[in-house]
Tab-separated table of C-alpha atoms in Angstrom:
chain	number	residue	atom	x	y	z
A	1	MET	CA	-12.412	-48.000	-38.103
A	2	SER	CA	-9.039	-49.501	-37.162
A	3	ARG	CA	-8.025	-46.785	-34.700
A	4	GLY	CA	-6.591	-48.295	-31.522
A	5	GLN	CA	-5.446	-51.529	-33.151
A	6	ILE	CA	-1.801	-52.548	-32.928
A	7	ALA	CA	-0.479	-54.648	-35.818
A	8	LEU	CA	2.757	-56.624	-35.883
A	9	ILE	CA	3.993	-57.458	-39.388
A	10	THR	CA	6.988	-59.687	-40.096
A	11	GLY	CA	8.933	-59.415	-43.350
A	12	ALA	CA	7.841	-55.779	-43.426
A	13	ALA	CA	10.934	-54.112	-44.881
A	14	GLY	CA	9.655	-54.673	-48.424
A	15	GLY	CA	7.207	-56.432	-50.710
A	16	ILE	CA	3.844	-57.665	-49.465
A	17	GLY	CA	4.730	-57.206	-45.793
A	18	LEU	CA	5.555	-53.547	-46.316
A	19	ALA	CA	2.421	-52.951	-48.393
A	20	ILE	CA	0.325	-54.427	-45.576
A	21	ALA	CA	2.050	-52.235	-42.984
A	22	GLN	CA	1.414	-49.156	-45.123
A	23	ARG	CA	-2.259	-50.073	-45.647
A	24	TYR	CA	-2.830	-50.777	-41.965
A	25	ALA	CA	-1.219	-47.447	-41.048
A	26	ARG	CA	-3.481	-45.612	-43.502
A	27	ASP	CA	-6.447	-47.397	-41.920
A	28	GLY	CA	-5.466	-45.999	-38.527
A	29	MET	CA	-3.585	-48.893	-36.957
A	30	GLU	CA	-0.328	-48.487	-35.114
A	31	VAL	CA	2.087	-50.755	-36.965
A	32	ILE	CA	5.182	-52.554	-35.752
A	33	LEU	CA	7.392	-53.524	-38.668
A	34	THR	CA	9.918	-56.286	-38.124
A	35	ASP	CA	12.490	-57.780	-40.478
A	36	LEU	CA	16.163	-58.729	-40.641
A	37	GLN	CA	16.802	-55.825	-43.028
A	38	ALA	CA	17.225	-53.177	-40.359
A	39	GLU	CA	18.228	-50.242	-42.568
A	40	ALA	CA	15.320	-50.715	-44.952
A	41	GLY	CA	12.903	-51.383	-42.111
A	42	GLU	CA	13.885	-48.218	-40.248
A	43	ARG	CA	13.563	-46.220	-43.463
A	44	GLU	CA	10.098	-47.552	-44.239
A	45	ALA	CA	8.821	-47.028	-40.693
A	46	LYS	CA	10.059	-43.431	-40.853
A	47	ALA	CA	8.282	-42.945	-44.187
A	48	ILE	CA	5.017	-44.171	-42.658
A	49	ARG	CA	5.413	-41.727	-39.769
A	50	GLU	CA	6.169	-38.872	-42.159
A	51	ALA	CA	2.959	-39.726	-44.026
A	52	GLY	CA	1.009	-39.295	-40.806
A	53	GLY	CA	0.917	-42.898	-39.596
A	54	ARG	CA	2.126	-44.464	-36.388
A	55	ALA	CA	4.956	-46.909	-37.027
A	56	ARG	CA	7.965	-48.434	-35.337
A	57	PHE	CA	10.603	-50.828	-36.607
A	58	ILE	CA	12.170	-53.569	-34.469
A	59	ALA	CA	14.742	-55.879	-36.055
A	60	CYS	CA	14.028	-59.554	-35.431
A	61	ASP	CA	14.639	-62.985	-36.923
A	62	SER	CA	11.166	-64.517	-37.022
A	63	SER	CA	12.625	-68.040	-37.000
A	64	ASP	CA	14.400	-67.402	-33.658
A	65	GLU	CA	12.007	-68.316	-30.861
A	66	ALA	CA	13.781	-66.356	-28.130
A	67	ALA	CA	14.049	-63.262	-30.344
A	68	VAL	CA	10.370	-63.437	-31.288
A	69	GLN	CA	9.310	-63.806	-27.667
A	70	GLY	CA	11.421	-60.784	-26.792
A	71	LEU	CA	9.824	-58.850	-29.659
A	72	VAL	CA	6.280	-59.659	-28.559
A	73	ASP	CA	7.088	-58.871	-24.917
A	74	THR	CA	8.563	-55.510	-25.951
A	75	VAL	CA	5.553	-54.558	-28.063
A	76	GLU	CA	3.087	-55.596	-25.374
A	77	ALA	CA	4.975	-53.662	-22.694
A	78	GLU	CA	5.882	-50.514	-24.631
A	79	VAL	CA	3.093	-50.147	-27.203
A	80	GLY	CA	0.132	-52.218	-26.080
A	81	PRO	CA	-1.691	-55.487	-26.759
A	82	ILE	CA	-1.144	-56.824	-30.270
A	83	THR	CA	-4.526	-57.091	-32.000
A	84	VAL	CA	-3.346	-58.134	-35.485
A	85	ALA	CA	-0.293	-60.172	-36.462
A	86	VAL	CA	0.757	-60.817	-40.057
A	87	CYS	CA	3.381	-63.471	-40.739
A	88	SER	CA	4.804	-62.282	-44.049
A	89	ALA	CA	8.483	-63.188	-43.704
A	90	GLY	CA	9.431	-65.632	-46.429
A	91	ILE	CA	12.259	-66.825	-48.624
A	92	SER	CA	12.633	-69.099	-51.642
A	93	LYS	CA	15.517	-71.382	-52.587
A	94	GLY	CA	14.246	-72.586	-55.933
A	95	GLY	CA	16.017	-73.711	-59.061
A	96	LYS	CA	16.518	-77.426	-58.429
A	97	PRO	CA	14.324	-80.528	-58.212
A	98	PHE	CA	14.013	-82.141	-54.781
A	99	TYR	CA	16.663	-84.766	-55.462
A	100	GLU	CA	19.276	-82.075	-56.065
A	101	THR	CA	18.181	-79.813	-53.194
A	102	SER	CA	20.464	-79.771	-50.182
A	103	LEU	CA	19.061	-80.464	-46.747
A	104	ALA	CA	20.470	-77.128	-45.615
A	105	ASP	CA	18.503	-75.196	-48.262
A	106	PHE	CA	15.340	-77.217	-47.654
A	107	THR	CA	15.560	-76.680	-43.903
A	108	GLN	CA	16.313	-72.973	-44.215
A	109	VAL	CA	13.166	-72.325	-46.235
A	110	LEU	CA	10.989	-74.310	-43.838
A	111	ASN	CA	12.541	-72.534	-40.849
A	112	VAL	CA	11.590	-69.118	-42.205
A	113	ASN	CA	8.341	-69.796	-44.052
A	114	LEU	CA	6.685	-72.415	-41.849
A	115	ILE	CA	8.441	-72.726	-38.497
A	116	GLY	CA	8.782	-68.947	-38.314
A	117	ALA	CA	5.013	-68.584	-38.761
A	118	PHE	CA	4.480	-71.144	-36.003
A	119	ILE	CA	6.864	-69.300	-33.670
A	120	VAL	CA	5.337	-65.883	-34.287
A	121	GLY	CA	1.785	-67.219	-34.200
A	122	LYS	CA	2.410	-69.054	-30.940
A	123	ALA	CA	3.972	-66.053	-29.181
A	124	VAL	CA	1.219	-63.700	-30.350
A	125	ALA	CA	-1.517	-66.212	-29.511
A	126	GLN	CA	-0.214	-66.611	-25.967
A	127	ALA	CA	-0.140	-62.840	-25.549
A	128	MET	CA	-3.684	-62.490	-26.912
A	129	ILE	CA	-4.972	-65.197	-24.563
A	130	ALA	CA	-3.247	-63.601	-21.565
A	131	SER	CA	-4.684	-60.147	-22.305
A	132	GLY	CA	-8.090	-61.360	-23.463
A	133	THR	CA	-7.557	-59.721	-26.848
A	134	ARG	CA	-9.982	-60.746	-29.576
A	135	GLY	CA	-7.624	-60.397	-32.499
A	136	SER	CA	-6.578	-61.728	-35.875
A	137	ILE	CA	-3.533	-63.670	-37.062
A	138	ILE	CA	-2.828	-63.754	-40.788
A	139	HIS	CA	-0.301	-65.892	-42.651
A	140	ILE	CA	0.981	-65.078	-46.124
A	141	SER	CA	0.826	-68.299	-48.115
A	142	SER	CA	0.875	-68.770	-51.906
A	143	VAL	CA	-0.788	-70.618	-54.752
A	144	GLY	CA	2.341	-72.745	-54.347
A	145	ALA	CA	0.557	-74.343	-51.406
A	146	VAL	CA	-1.601	-76.317	-53.839
A	147	LEU	CA	0.183	-75.964	-57.201
A	148	GLY	CA	3.488	-77.809	-57.306
A	149	VAL	CA	6.597	-76.361	-58.922
A	150	GLU	CA	9.222	-78.955	-59.803
A	151	THR	CA	12.125	-76.683	-58.938
A	152	SER	CA	10.701	-75.227	-55.703
A	153	PRO	CA	10.292	-78.241	-53.403
A	154	ALA	CA	11.057	-76.408	-50.166
A	155	TYR	CA	8.939	-73.343	-50.924
A	156	CYS	CA	5.888	-75.330	-52.012
A	157	THR	CA	6.204	-77.690	-49.050
A	158	SER	CA	6.436	-74.775	-46.633
A	159	LYS	CA	3.336	-73.106	-48.052
A	160	GLY	CA	1.388	-76.368	-48.100
A	161	GLY	CA	2.226	-76.843	-44.429
A	162	LEU	CA	1.204	-73.269	-43.734
A	163	GLY	CA	-2.301	-74.033	-44.989
A	164	MET	CA	-2.778	-76.742	-42.381
A	165	LEU	CA	-1.069	-74.699	-39.670
A	166	THR	CA	-3.635	-71.975	-40.360
A	167	LYS	CA	-6.480	-74.431	-39.850
A	168	VAL	CA	-5.239	-75.964	-36.603
A	169	MET	CA	-4.387	-72.548	-35.177
A	170	ALA	CA	-7.874	-71.312	-36.070
A	171	LEU	CA	-9.484	-74.267	-34.314
A	172	ALA	CA	-7.422	-73.748	-31.163
A	173	MET	CA	-7.959	-69.983	-31.035
A	174	ALA	CA	-11.684	-69.856	-31.860
A	175	ARG	CA	-12.684	-70.235	-28.216
A	176	HIS	CA	-10.456	-67.283	-27.388
A	177	GLY	CA	-12.074	-64.995	-29.935
A	178	VAL	CA	-9.022	-64.925	-32.199
A	179	ARG	CA	-9.381	-65.589	-35.923
A	180	VAL	CA	-6.560	-67.172	-37.941
A	181	ASN	CA	-6.512	-67.028	-41.730
A	182	ALA	CA	-4.059	-66.995	-44.621
A	183	ILE	CA	-3.746	-65.199	-47.922
A	184	GLY	CA	-2.560	-67.136	-50.964
A	185	PRO	CA	-1.288	-64.659	-53.549
A	186	GLY	CA	-0.823	-65.601	-57.153
A	187	PRO	CA	1.983	-63.947	-59.150
A	188	THR	CA	2.757	-60.710	-57.309
A	189	TRP	CA	5.430	-58.107	-57.969
A	190	SER	CA	7.844	-57.960	-55.056
A	191	PRO	CA	11.612	-57.735	-54.656
A	192	MET	CA	11.742	-61.533	-54.344
A	193	THR	CA	9.851	-62.203	-57.582
A	194	GLN	CA	11.685	-59.489	-59.506
A	195	ALA	CA	15.017	-61.010	-58.498
A	196	ALA	CA	13.974	-64.559	-59.302
A	197	LEU	CA	12.104	-64.252	-62.610
A	198	ASP	CA	13.349	-63.529	-66.112
A	199	GLN	CA	10.988	-62.616	-68.954
A	200	PRO	CA	10.354	-66.208	-70.142
A	201	ALA	CA	9.365	-67.140	-66.590
A	202	VAL	CA	7.054	-64.136	-66.378
A	203	ASP	CA	5.436	-65.058	-69.692
A	204	MET	CA	4.950	-68.635	-68.551
A	205	MET	CA	3.263	-67.528	-65.324
A	206	LEU	CA	1.008	-65.124	-67.176
A	207	SER	CA	-0.064	-67.968	-69.471
A	208	ARG	CA	-1.596	-69.509	-66.345
A	209	THR	CA	-3.160	-66.290	-65.005
A	210	PRO	CA	-6.555	-65.415	-66.518
A	211	ILE	CA	-6.469	-61.774	-65.402
A	212	GLY	CA	-3.307	-61.477	-67.495
A	213	ARG	CA	-1.002	-59.597	-65.139
A	214	PHE	CA	0.877	-59.873	-61.871
A	215	ALA	CA	-0.768	-58.473	-58.755
A	216	GLU	CA	0.606	-55.408	-57.065
A	217	ALA	CA	1.530	-55.835	-53.416
A	218	GLU	CA	-1.097	-53.240	-52.510
A	219	GLU	CA	-3.811	-55.549	-53.847
A	220	ILE	CA	-2.736	-58.278	-51.445
A	221	ALA	CA	-2.682	-55.679	-48.675
A	222	GLY	CA	-6.343	-55.017	-49.411
A	223	VAL	CA	-7.148	-58.655	-48.637
A	224	ALA	CA	-5.141	-58.362	-45.410
A	225	ALA	CA	-7.186	-55.288	-44.484
A	226	PHE	CA	-10.385	-57.275	-45.005
A	227	LEU	CA	-9.196	-60.208	-42.887
A	228	ALA	CA	-8.145	-57.897	-40.053
A	229	GLY	CA	-11.420	-55.975	-40.063
A	230	PRO	CA	-14.983	-56.459	-38.839
A	231	ASP	CA	-16.297	-57.564	-42.245
A	232	ALA	CA	-14.327	-60.805	-41.753
A	233	SER	CA	-15.659	-61.424	-38.227
A	234	TYR	CA	-17.037	-64.862	-39.208
A	235	VAL	CA	-14.047	-65.919	-41.327
A	236	THR	CA	-11.463	-68.202	-39.749
A	237	GLY	CA	-9.369	-71.191	-40.768
A	238	GLN	CA	-9.415	-70.105	-44.406
A	239	THR	CA	-6.839	-69.413	-47.077
A	240	LEU	CA	-8.123	-66.675	-49.380
A	241	TYR	CA	-6.472	-66.992	-52.777
A	242	ALA	CA	-5.930	-63.654	-54.498
A	243	ASP	CA	-4.554	-65.283	-57.616
A	244	GLY	CA	-6.047	-63.606	-60.689
A	245	GLY	CA	-8.024	-66.767	-61.458
A	246	ARG	CA	-4.975	-69.034	-61.481
A	247	LEU	CA	-6.445	-71.871	-59.415
A	248	ALA	CA	-9.653	-71.890	-61.444
A	249	LEU	CA	-7.793	-72.507	-64.713
A	250	ASN	CA	-7.306	-76.046	-65.999
A	251	TYR	CA	-5.131	-75.418	-69.050
A	252	VAL	CA	-3.561	-72.121	-70.130
A	253	VAL	CA	-4.960	-68.753	-71.080
A	254	LEU	CA	-5.958	-68.775	-74.729
A	255	PRO	CA	-4.813	-65.847	-76.891
A	256	VAL	CA	-7.508	-63.315	-77.698
A	257	SER	CA	-8.724	-63.618	-81.287
A	258	ALA	CA	-8.229	-60.619	-83.539
């Protein structure tokens, strides 16, 4: 079904980005993994090839406009027209309220999570328009786009901005046959969450998650497969929240009675 598609995935050396690259490869896409973690990225691209997929890794800083343009030009020239782009690169600098957060930390998170998505989306959109490709651009957002966290001002702000960026990109690209959507995961196991959360934090997050567990990255990849495929041909400008019921919950999950 996806044979012949070429997918570019940022932040693909691990976590959700890697899971999406692996899923797309299994679905028959040729995948271009990009990340700053070159050793891990090369290793994961090789693993996809050894499993029978078509994959290539190209190191790139998605917040560097010149580097991203060079990346897109290289893929278009050496592989073919990009039909799917997933902006999954993201960082978090949590732990402090906004009034104790440095401008440097705040700016760094926005540069990667929001400005990076703009840079990648713009370069890919221009390439799609030039080639007449009717493709799909997907941002990885978060429930943090609409649920504030006192000690994550930069992260939440970046994801909130990403929601509106998704909408305005979708409006601009609709006439070109390109759909733009976002995925808003709830608590999801990834290297970033495992490094950032201790058990009390995990328990607290689960108290707000009706399904009662963290998502696996592969579950988010399934949503990305839907958004890239023909079943989502009339879906654009949306953020699909795969959150285990988190946004639907007003209070906390009640304990099950014995």
